[in-house]
XYZ file of C-alpha atoms in Angstrom:
669
model
C 145.188 -96.824 60.193
C 147.996 -98.737 62.422
C 147.261 -100.411 64.911
C 149.872 -101.302 67.386
C 147.746 -104.991 68.949
C 148.079 -105.691 65.088
C 150.622 -103.705 63.081
C 154.047 -105.642 63.929
C 157.809 -104.363 62.328
C 160.281 -106.479 63.418
C 163.763 -105.862 62.635
C 166.409 -108.869 63.834
C 169.856 -107.867 63.720
C 172.863 -110.766 63.494
C 175.865 -108.622 63.635
C 177.724 -111.950 65.334
C 180.306 -112.905 61.871
C 183.250 -110.721 62.444
C 185.059 -108.958 61.247
C 182.993 -106.905 59.441
C 184.451 -104.121 59.579
C 187.832 -102.516 59.588
C 186.787 -99.795 61.898
C 184.403 -100.069 64.962
C 181.272 -99.647 62.820
C 178.657 -100.187 65.482
C 175.741 -102.718 65.515
C 171.506 -102.521 65.118
C 170.269 -99.266 63.949
C 172.127 -96.574 64.798
C 170.186 -93.781 62.859
C 166.947 -92.653 62.237
C 163.799 -94.325 60.713
C 160.751 -93.117 59.023
C 158.018 -94.559 58.453
C 156.464 -92.331 55.608
C 151.747 -92.416 55.304
C 150.497 -91.301 51.512
C 147.649 -91.009 49.887
C 147.464 -94.113 46.304
C 148.409 -90.381 44.396
C 152.067 -89.585 45.076
C 155.704 -87.957 44.788
C 157.530 -90.638 44.467
C 160.292 -92.013 47.452
C 163.229 -89.667 46.511
C 160.797 -88.695 43.541
C 162.434 -85.281 42.784
C 165.135 -84.192 41.167
C 166.510 -80.089 41.130
C 169.436 -78.993 39.364
C 169.972 -75.735 38.054
C 171.976 -75.075 34.175
C 172.250 -72.325 34.196
C 173.101 -69.740 36.830
C 174.389 -66.695 36.790
C 174.889 -63.086 38.743
C 171.667 -61.874 37.312
C 169.391 -65.206 37.056
C 169.318 -69.271 37.523
C 166.754 -71.791 35.975
C 166.085 -74.146 38.608
C 164.331 -77.156 37.010
C 162.803 -79.810 38.946
C 162.190 -83.007 37.444
C 159.473 -84.768 39.349
C 158.552 -89.123 38.946
C 154.474 -88.846 40.554
C 153.499 -92.682 40.851
C 149.614 -93.483 41.096
C 148.829 -96.950 42.994
C 145.788 -96.882 42.282
C 142.590 -98.223 40.224
C 141.861 -95.191 38.124
C 143.547 -93.217 35.749
C 144.446 -89.860 37.110
C 144.341 -86.332 35.704
C 145.760 -83.654 38.500
C 148.631 -80.818 38.417
C 151.916 -80.568 39.674
C 151.983 -76.892 41.506
C 155.886 -75.640 42.584
C 156.753 -73.122 44.430
C 160.704 -71.439 45.047
C 160.933 -70.237 48.477
C 163.902 -68.721 49.703
C 165.772 -68.980 52.660
C 162.922 -66.115 54.540
C 160.439 -68.267 53.101
C 159.858 -65.378 50.746
C 158.398 -66.925 47.473
C 160.772 -67.098 44.178
C 158.901 -68.641 42.217
C 156.349 -70.599 41.122
C 154.978 -73.485 37.876
C 151.780 -75.493 37.247
C 151.496 -77.969 34.842
C 148.608 -80.863 34.354
C 149.969 -83.622 34.117
C 147.939 -87.751 33.335
C 149.184 -91.108 34.732
C 146.932 -93.964 34.018
C 146.808 -96.964 36.497
C 149.379 -98.271 38.650
C 151.631 -96.383 36.679
C 154.706 -93.590 37.880
C 155.794 -90.598 34.969
C 157.925 -87.467 35.000
C 157.214 -84.438 35.057
C 159.978 -81.234 34.584
C 159.732 -78.294 35.489
C 161.562 -75.146 35.032
C 161.598 -71.314 37.101
C 163.172 -68.808 36.346
C 164.686 -66.837 40.129
C 166.103 -63.680 39.561
C 169.143 -61.928 41.277
C 169.593 -65.278 43.290
C 171.657 -65.884 46.476
C 174.659 -68.539 45.301
C 175.338 -71.293 47.663
C 179.170 -70.811 48.803
C 180.823 -71.735 52.163
C 180.858 -69.017 53.573
C 177.267 -67.997 52.626
C 175.764 -71.064 51.834
C 172.354 -70.012 51.101
C 169.470 -72.587 50.953
C 166.666 -72.416 48.860
C 162.797 -75.155 48.562
C 160.576 -76.992 46.399
C 157.910 -77.113 47.140
C 155.713 -79.920 45.311
C 152.420 -79.659 45.448
C 149.788 -82.996 43.862
C 145.890 -80.712 42.806
C 142.898 -83.188 41.996
C 140.642 -79.790 41.184
C 141.718 -78.265 43.522
C 141.931 -81.004 46.603
C 145.802 -81.274 47.710
C 146.980 -85.126 46.766
C 149.968 -84.378 48.108
C 153.355 -82.247 48.953
C 156.834 -82.769 48.834
C 159.801 -80.534 50.084
C 163.213 -80.358 48.316
C 165.987 -78.189 49.892
C 168.245 -77.410 47.164
C 171.272 -75.129 46.575
C 172.124 -72.516 43.761
C 175.873 -72.435 42.485
C 177.654 -73.711 39.971
C 182.038 -75.267 40.756
C 184.453 -76.796 38.161
C 187.317 -78.866 38.480
C 189.798 -78.436 35.960
C 193.064 -80.511 35.183
C 195.779 -77.457 35.072
C 194.304 -75.332 37.944
C 192.296 -77.052 40.149
C 189.074 -76.198 41.512
C 186.669 -72.972 41.270
C 183.197 -72.691 43.197
C 180.547 -69.160 41.576
C 183.996 -68.751 39.319
C 186.148 -67.840 42.042
C 189.222 -70.773 42.519
C 189.554 -71.974 45.670
C 191.338 -74.933 48.025
C 189.295 -77.256 49.359
C 190.140 -77.588 52.818
C 189.176 -81.347 53.282
C 189.005 -83.757 56.135
C 188.040 -88.102 56.032
C 185.740 -88.543 59.220
C 184.343 -91.989 60.396
C 181.169 -91.638 61.756
C 180.819 -93.036 65.196
C 180.947 -89.798 67.646
C 182.871 -91.158 70.417
C 181.932 -91.799 73.728
C 178.624 -91.662 72.287
C 179.545 -94.837 69.632
C 177.794 -95.148 66.569
C 173.673 -94.359 67.244
C 172.906 -90.886 65.359
C 172.810 -87.359 67.403
C 173.359 -84.302 65.327
C 174.034 -81.753 68.618
C 177.642 -84.216 68.539
C 177.731 -83.523 64.356
C 177.050 -80.577 64.506
C 180.211 -80.302 66.538
C 182.717 -81.867 65.431
C 181.594 -79.879 62.236
C 181.470 -76.756 63.571
C 185.463 -77.520 65.630
C 186.944 -77.838 62.369
C 184.801 -75.388 60.571
C 186.637 -72.794 63.159
C 190.262 -75.062 61.652
C 189.580 -74.179 58.565
C 188.124 -76.678 56.845
C 185.421 -76.471 53.995
C 185.463 -79.977 52.958
C 184.053 -83.280 54.578
C 185.029 -86.561 52.674
C 181.964 -89.528 53.823
C 184.420 -92.666 54.868
C 183.787 -95.096 53.590
C 180.107 -95.424 53.797
C 176.770 -93.823 52.398
C 176.767 -90.503 55.690
C 173.295 -90.644 57.650
C 170.894 -87.714 55.459
C 171.928 -85.690 59.255
C 175.154 -85.013 58.178
C 174.059 -83.721 54.459
C 171.787 -81.959 56.379
C 174.834 -80.186 58.473
C 177.017 -79.494 55.978
C 174.707 -78.030 53.899
C 173.546 -75.180 56.265
C 177.531 -75.041 56.714
C 178.808 -75.224 54.226
C 180.680 -77.857 53.622
C 182.481 -79.367 50.882
C 180.711 -83.143 50.144
C 182.916 -86.633 48.592
C 180.323 -88.522 49.042
C 181.417 -91.722 49.703
C 180.009 -95.510 48.486
C 181.711 -98.770 48.655
C 185.003 -99.797 51.392
C 185.364 -102.564 49.075
C 183.541 -104.490 45.696
C 183.678 -108.148 44.653
C 187.345 -108.339 46.420
C 186.893 -108.860 50.422
C 189.018 -106.459 53.471
C 187.862 -109.014 55.763
C 186.050 -112.524 55.745
C 182.129 -111.099 56.506
C 182.775 -107.678 54.520
C 180.505 -106.075 52.539
C 181.893 -108.366 48.991
C 179.549 -111.349 50.726
C 176.056 -108.833 49.788
C 178.253 -106.888 46.618
C 176.242 -109.602 43.417
C 172.353 -108.107 45.068
C 172.995 -105.398 46.913
C 176.386 -102.980 45.420
C 173.569 -101.524 41.870
C 170.709 -100.921 44.357
C 172.684 -99.908 47.035
C 174.806 -96.839 45.086
C 171.280 -96.139 43.174
C 169.509 -95.030 46.602
C 172.006 -93.193 47.476
C 172.144 -91.639 44.856
C 168.611 -90.422 44.559
C 168.397 -89.793 48.048
C 171.826 -86.956 48.748
C 171.744 -85.658 44.790
C 170.053 -82.649 46.541
C 171.956 -82.211 48.803
C 173.959 -78.397 48.110
C 176.764 -79.920 49.768
C 177.496 -82.860 47.061
C 179.991 -81.397 45.103
C 181.464 -85.600 44.054
C 180.644 -88.794 44.166
C 183.244 -91.523 45.125
C 182.998 -95.432 44.245
C 185.369 -96.821 45.664
C 188.238 -96.856 48.779
C 191.518 -98.692 48.607
C 189.034 -101.229 47.054
C 191.859 -104.861 46.040
C 190.587 -104.595 41.929
C 192.451 -101.620 40.956
C 195.913 -103.819 40.834
C 196.694 -107.728 40.032
C 200.202 -108.114 41.483
C 200.415 -112.433 41.634
C 204.673 -113.355 42.946
C 205.713 -109.425 41.796
C 204.506 -109.641 39.183
C 203.234 -106.570 37.214
C 199.728 -108.109 35.310
C 197.491 -105.722 32.522
C 194.581 -104.323 34.275
C 192.454 -106.298 36.403
C 190.160 -107.057 33.818
C 187.268 -107.140 36.863
C 187.480 -103.529 38.093
C 187.883 -102.907 34.744
C 184.298 -103.663 33.616
C 183.262 -102.562 37.985
C 184.730 -99.668 37.767
C 182.659 -99.196 34.491
C 179.641 -99.954 35.201
C 179.077 -98.058 38.755
C 180.739 -95.015 37.656
C 177.735 -95.257 34.655
C 174.917 -95.691 37.152
C 176.629 -92.437 39.067
C 175.937 -90.338 35.765
C 172.702 -92.313 34.734
C 171.195 -90.294 37.601
C 173.201 -87.476 38.552
C 175.249 -85.849 35.406
C 175.735 -82.656 37.614
C 178.686 -84.427 39.562
C 181.743 -85.876 39.128
C 182.811 -89.481 40.096
C 186.402 -90.720 41.262
C 187.580 -92.880 43.408
C 189.938 -93.062 46.280
C 193.766 -94.931 44.991
C 196.124 -96.055 46.746
C 197.417 -98.717 44.239
C 199.163 -95.933 42.318
C 203.474 -97.101 41.790
C 203.240 -99.183 39.601
C 201.984 -99.287 36.511
C 198.354 -100.991 35.703
C 196.033 -99.571 37.622
C 192.830 -100.719 36.536
C 190.305 -98.315 38.232
C 191.555 -95.114 36.697
C 192.536 -97.128 32.831
C 189.049 -98.086 33.588
C 188.785 -93.946 31.565
C 185.723 -93.713 33.523
C 186.355 -91.447 36.297
C 186.517 -87.906 36.378
C 189.126 -87.083 38.609
C 192.346 -88.878 40.208
C 192.054 -89.198 43.293
C 195.504 -90.670 45.209
C 195.268 -91.967 49.265
C 198.758 -90.710 50.683
C 201.416 -90.810 47.836
C 202.424 -87.130 48.365
C 205.620 -87.227 46.458
C 204.155 -88.346 43.072
C 200.834 -85.955 42.860
C 203.252 -84.518 41.383
C 203.583 -87.270 38.453
C 199.530 -88.224 38.448
C 198.488 -86.331 35.412
C 201.602 -87.694 33.179
C 200.862 -91.177 34.151
C 197.401 -91.715 33.759
C 196.718 -88.798 32.187
C 194.945 -85.081 31.870
C 192.265 -85.172 34.241
C 191.925 -82.901 37.532
C 193.340 -83.612 40.872
C 192.489 -85.016 43.833
C 194.533 -85.696 47.148
C 190.977 -88.058 48.889
C 193.681 -89.295 51.856
C 196.448 -87.340 53.159
C 198.830 -87.437 56.211
C 197.975 -89.976 58.228
C 200.130 -89.271 60.994
C 200.371 -90.395 63.961
C 199.578 -87.714 67.365
C 198.322 -88.197 70.526
C 197.265 -85.176 72.441
C 200.404 -83.942 74.590
C 202.756 -85.859 74.169
C 206.165 -85.372 73.058
C 208.991 -87.136 71.303
C 212.094 -85.286 71.365
C 213.821 -84.573 69.982
C 211.426 -83.047 67.907
C 213.077 -82.648 64.384
C 212.482 -86.771 64.473
C 210.597 -87.899 61.925
C 209.019 -91.797 63.051
C 207.013 -94.021 60.552
C 205.430 -97.141 61.810
C 202.939 -99.607 61.176
C 201.973 -102.752 63.480
C 204.597 -104.152 64.889
C 206.968 -101.557 64.096
C 209.907 -100.771 66.330
C 209.329 -97.032 66.711
C 206.660 -97.632 68.858
C 205.706 -96.594 72.340
C 205.974 -98.746 75.667
C 203.056 -96.827 76.779
C 201.075 -96.550 73.881
C 201.697 -93.120 72.958
C 202.649 -91.352 70.190
C 203.537 -87.364 69.821
C 201.920 -84.293 68.729
C 204.970 -81.924 67.698
C 203.780 -83.963 64.305
C 206.930 -86.339 64.114
C 205.975 -90.094 63.628
C 203.878 -90.622 60.775
C 202.779 -94.415 59.505
C 205.307 -96.089 57.049
C 202.682 -95.281 53.692
C 202.098 -91.674 55.006
C 203.144 -88.808 56.395
C 203.607 -85.555 58.546
C 200.476 -83.439 58.265
C 203.300 -80.290 58.107
C 204.909 -82.824 54.847
C 201.663 -83.015 53.098
C 200.825 -79.645 53.353
C 203.740 -77.757 51.833
C 203.632 -80.096 48.387
C 199.378 -79.193 48.328
C 200.308 -75.428 48.303
C 202.669 -76.218 45.778
C 201.211 -77.927 43.351
C 198.493 -75.399 41.319
C 196.434 -78.262 40.391
C 195.002 -81.039 42.900
C 192.071 -80.078 43.120
C 191.489 -80.231 47.219
C 193.620 -82.740 49.942
C 191.913 -84.015 53.259
C 193.181 -85.495 56.611
C 192.723 -88.801 56.794
C 191.350 -87.637 59.957
C 189.672 -85.005 61.032
C 188.209 -87.140 64.117
C 190.441 -89.673 66.158
C 187.681 -92.798 65.681
C 186.378 -95.835 67.608
C 188.576 -98.333 66.125
C 192.051 -99.256 63.620
C 193.909 -97.584 66.679
C 197.552 -98.304 63.723
C 199.900 -98.439 64.470
C 199.302 -100.058 68.181
C 197.481 -102.741 68.793
C 195.594 -104.033 71.125
C 195.178 -102.633 73.965
C 194.764 -99.331 72.064
C 190.913 -99.193 70.751
C 190.725 -95.917 68.864
C 192.696 -94.121 65.842
C 195.458 -92.426 66.263
C 194.579 -89.907 62.950
C 192.457 -87.373 64.030
C 193.645 -83.953 63.985
C 190.754 -83.354 66.947
C 191.036 -86.086 69.198
C 188.442 -88.740 70.567
C 187.281 -86.722 73.091
C 186.505 -83.256 70.911
C 190.408 -82.153 72.252
C 192.492 -79.834 69.463
C 195.730 -81.536 69.589
C 199.327 -79.320 67.767
C 198.202 -80.371 64.242
C 194.893 -78.679 64.742
C 196.448 -74.931 65.242
C 199.458 -76.110 61.976
C 196.248 -75.746 59.578
C 194.446 -72.934 61.016
C 197.100 -71.122 60.691
C 197.718 -72.047 57.184
C 193.760 -72.119 56.072
C 192.386 -69.087 57.680
C 193.301 -66.072 57.906
C 192.411 -65.367 61.748
C 195.416 -64.957 64.084
C 196.987 -67.417 65.257
C 200.317 -68.059 67.963
C 200.421 -71.541 69.385
C 203.616 -72.458 71.079
C 203.760 -76.108 72.977
C 204.620 -77.887 74.903
C 204.110 -77.935 77.809
C 206.237 -76.410 80.492
C 206.669 -78.930 82.992
C 210.047 -81.516 82.422
C 213.015 -82.048 84.839
C 215.345 -79.420 85.741
C 218.502 -79.468 83.147
C 216.675 -81.407 80.276
C 215.917 -80.194 76.694
C 213.037 -79.194 75.180
C 212.207 -78.073 71.976
C 209.937 -75.639 71.230
C 207.358 -74.971 68.822
C 204.954 -72.428 68.124
C 202.568 -72.330 64.876
C 201.356 -68.626 64.019
C 199.962 -66.155 60.547
C 199.734 -63.055 59.947
C 203.083 -62.296 60.304
C 206.623 -61.814 59.827
C 208.248 -63.387 63.326
C 207.744 -64.963 66.156
C 209.994 -64.469 69.434
C 210.393 -66.980 72.485
C 211.249 -65.769 75.948
C 212.446 -67.999 79.126
C 211.589 -66.509 82.629
C 211.524 -63.126 80.250
C 214.901 -64.391 78.904
C 214.241 -63.690 74.854
C 215.675 -67.102 73.377
C 215.630 -65.638 70.118
C 213.388 -64.979 66.714
C 212.425 -67.397 64.370
C 210.494 -67.725 60.674
C 209.434 -69.381 58.195
C 212.002 -70.423 55.714
C 212.057 -72.950 53.287
C 208.885 -73.512 52.864
C 207.945 -74.506 56.768
C 205.307 -74.087 58.012
C 206.661 -73.961 62.366
C 209.538 -72.465 63.624
C 211.523 -74.168 66.631
C 213.166 -73.495 69.473
C 215.690 -75.598 71.193
C 216.255 -74.744 75.042
C 217.351 -75.572 78.088
C 213.726 -76.382 80.387
C 214.046 -74.434 84.006
C 210.719 -73.918 86.512
C 209.025 -70.514 85.727
C 207.555 -69.227 82.217
C 207.616 -69.599 78.022
C 206.373 -66.938 76.383
C 205.862 -65.768 72.201
C 205.375 -62.820 70.751
C 204.122 -62.765 67.436
C 205.145 -59.614 65.272
C 203.807 -58.296 61.307
C 206.745 -54.787 60.277
C 208.427 -54.847 64.221
C 204.138 -54.674 65.338
C 202.769 -56.680 67.975
C 199.679 -58.886 67.302
C 199.689 -62.082 69.432
C 200.905 -62.968 72.858
C 200.965 -66.285 74.142
C 202.775 -67.592 77.750
C 202.534 -71.018 79.621
C 203.688 -71.545 83.185
C 204.793 -74.124 84.850
C 201.724 -75.356 86.921
C 201.984 -76.497 90.958
C 200.747 -79.686 92.085
C 196.569 -80.333 90.684
C 194.402 -78.758 93.667
C 191.431 -78.368 91.763
C 188.697 -79.396 88.880
C 187.627 -77.049 86.580
C 184.550 -77.619 84.302
C 183.691 -75.372 81.378
C 180.530 -76.288 79.565
C 180.193 -75.693 75.627
C 176.551 -74.258 76.252
C 174.683 -72.199 79.008
C 171.437 -73.853 76.945
C 170.410 -76.829 75.150
C 167.351 -78.335 74.735
C 165.834 -80.268 76.787
C 164.258 -82.628 74.017
C 165.108 -85.707 75.763
C 168.492 -85.496 72.780
C 170.288 -82.453 73.027
C 173.836 -82.673 74.149
C 176.483 -79.566 76.254
C 179.877 -80.897 76.531
C 181.587 -80.002 79.263
C 184.997 -80.284 79.378
C 187.485 -81.452 83.005
C 190.601 -79.640 83.726
C 192.707 -80.502 86.301
C 194.493 -77.307 87.268
C 197.011 -75.789 90.066
C 196.015 -73.157 92.857
C 196.461 -70.312 90.189
C 194.709 -72.257 87.558
C 197.140 -73.083 85.220
C 196.319 -76.618 84.283
C 198.591 -80.126 84.937
C 199.862 -81.241 81.971
C 200.763 -84.787 83.945
C 197.383 -84.721 86.148
C 195.841 -89.016 85.619
C 192.998 -88.083 88.723
C 190.057 -89.656 89.313
C 186.955 -87.759 88.280
C 183.510 -88.651 89.904
C 179.928 -87.323 88.737
C 177.558 -87.083 89.528
C 174.601 -85.273 87.757
C 170.965 -83.895 89.349
C 167.796 -81.981 87.751
C 167.113 -82.553 83.879
C 169.954 -84.472 82.656
C 171.601 -87.477 82.547
C 175.217 -88.039 82.113
C 175.557 -90.135 78.512
C 179.452 -90.497 78.209
C 182.347 -89.656 79.463
C 186.174 -90.098 77.381
C 189.250 -88.293 78.634
C 191.046 -88.242 75.041
C 193.215 -91.368 75.051
C 193.440 -93.626 72.704
C 194.591 -96.593 74.795
C 191.892 -95.951 77.939
C 190.336 -98.796 78.042
C 187.484 -97.422 80.701
C 183.691 -97.220 80.084
C 182.723 -94.761 77.303
C 179.479 -95.179 80.114
C 181.182 -94.361 83.512
C 179.603 -91.742 85.750
C 183.949 -91.558 86.611
C 187.058 -91.370 84.492
C 190.478 -90.048 84.065
C 191.694 -87.475 82.735
C 194.115 -87.451 80.305
C 196.923 -84.701 80.611
C 195.219 -83.274 82.897
C 191.627 -83.367 81.263
C 188.733 -85.391 79.528
C 185.312 -84.727 79.053
C 182.142 -85.011 80.527
C 179.095 -85.143 78.438
C 175.302 -84.000 79.790
C 172.016 -84.487 78.013
C 168.802 -83.526 78.654
C 165.571 -85.080 79.816
C 161.755 -83.638 78.302
C 160.949 -81.248 80.537
C 162.539 -77.875 80.980
C 164.737 -76.696 84.584
C 168.623 -76.528 85.393
C 170.600 -79.621 84.830
C 173.572 -79.928 87.159
C 177.366 -81.515 87.320
C 179.198 -81.957 90.613
C 182.296 -83.121 89.560
C 184.964 -84.786 93.202
C 188.010 -86.925 93.525
C 189.776 -87.060 95.988
C 191.842 -84.551 97.540
C 191.039 -81.987 94.991
C 188.154 -79.150 95.346
C 185.211 -80.137 93.682
C 184.440 -77.957 90.537
C 179.124 -78.105 89.406
C 178.680 -76.356 86.257
C 174.308 -75.652 85.847
C 172.685 -76.210 82.071
C 169.206 -74.614 81.881
C 167.522 -76.968 79.288
C 164.172 -75.382 78.010
């Protein structure tokens, strides 16, 4: 019996020693914690391992390895009964087996059940099953343990890349850090779900967890929504990247931490690859610019970690995300312990990776590292800038260009790496750095920039223009995205870009005069027109075989007139946790968004809701993310509504000096 007056669990967090991370990791307990009570005879913690050793369209063999503990003082005889359930809760299979355990011991039992006509898990149709394992002693139920799982078979091939359930496919992935923007690092399932929903609409089908074990809720969502996950463990080994990072705990904790991660996550059908490290310092050793033999500590640690993974999960390959690949020495690769070669960036040498390191499957574990601020544009657009911290290519206003013409010196634009990705059939997948902007690591700027510029989606959750580049090549959904906005100085030379698909050509019009027809040429993934600005409108038409596919129009906006509020959902749960993400726009009197608006907007909330956060997506904004007001950035911002525990309505009212106010209501139920 738990008595809160006598039983106390106290946890103290000391996060004073800084820096301990290369990005904003959060502080305190920012993930869910469970206290599980069991009888003395029970299925062990993370005690099941479900595999599918034989799968075809007619049947699947499901093997359940179950570890049972007897912490009692008597020997026990009992029965393990496992039932497999389909998505609709119908029974798909059953097996019962007797078992004996001595006092204070543990043992493992294996069962194999055949499912007829199995529904296979895929990114398009992520069907799951449940294995329910029950311990019975003399027909008395002693314990019950539920294991969700999926049935699928896959392979990585050194020549042809990746195939899932016998069908070749490219992995269209992104890397993501775990913070949730204005909500910080504290876990919120709806915020995670929103991130994945937007990535899915973009055409993304893969997630790399960067660079630490993910929240289990993220993997649950990936299981349900259909993502291929690289599940990553470490950002450093024994050699540090910061004075107070994980290297201080390496000797004592690395084996236990990796074992726990594998045991916890190995039943998730979304997990396809285990990553044992990101850009770790043990890769190579280059004193005084001279190249030495492979770092012996790197060889040993790689083999140790890969051995741990393969022992606990022989069904999935091991990778590491490597950046020291230009020379001829890389201890992690030369250890021979990796199943897949993973490069971070270096897209121009992907083609030589297998020739250099041996014929193994290949994944671009990080690609692009392009900088963008939503709604800002550096012209001329066909001039590419490269920058690192302190580089002369930076801007005084801490902005980056949304034309996809600004990237890190070690990396590429989105389009540069995508071209190489599609050109090389052996590249199984690419994971873009990053899907979303994240807190910390504001490369290429320093303070007052406080969040990253790498994301395809900004910190507030608004797509940058590159989002539609990916949508145009990663989906079959018809896309025609034209940019930039159409508010410039008279006579200014402006570059207009379009991302499109499902069409042969795009024609651009300025105030109904044709500026010309453009087609993608030489492998380019966008088209461009250079024209002289005049107020009015630009419009674009994409055509296939002479027939119109899509049209888009952008008008010159007038002065700010009113506020617009749009909630992503009309109803949310009244559980005190659910969220509605409300987009704020500044419009002129004709309903056009004003692209340079920076009005200060004040929010008030009434009814069954509270304001959980605000953000405008600008990486160098120093306004509080937990306030009830903030400036819009380039015409837009976000306010996050959180439910209370009562049903009813929540109402947000937005006001700004000189503008017509706006109201939005959300049901909480």
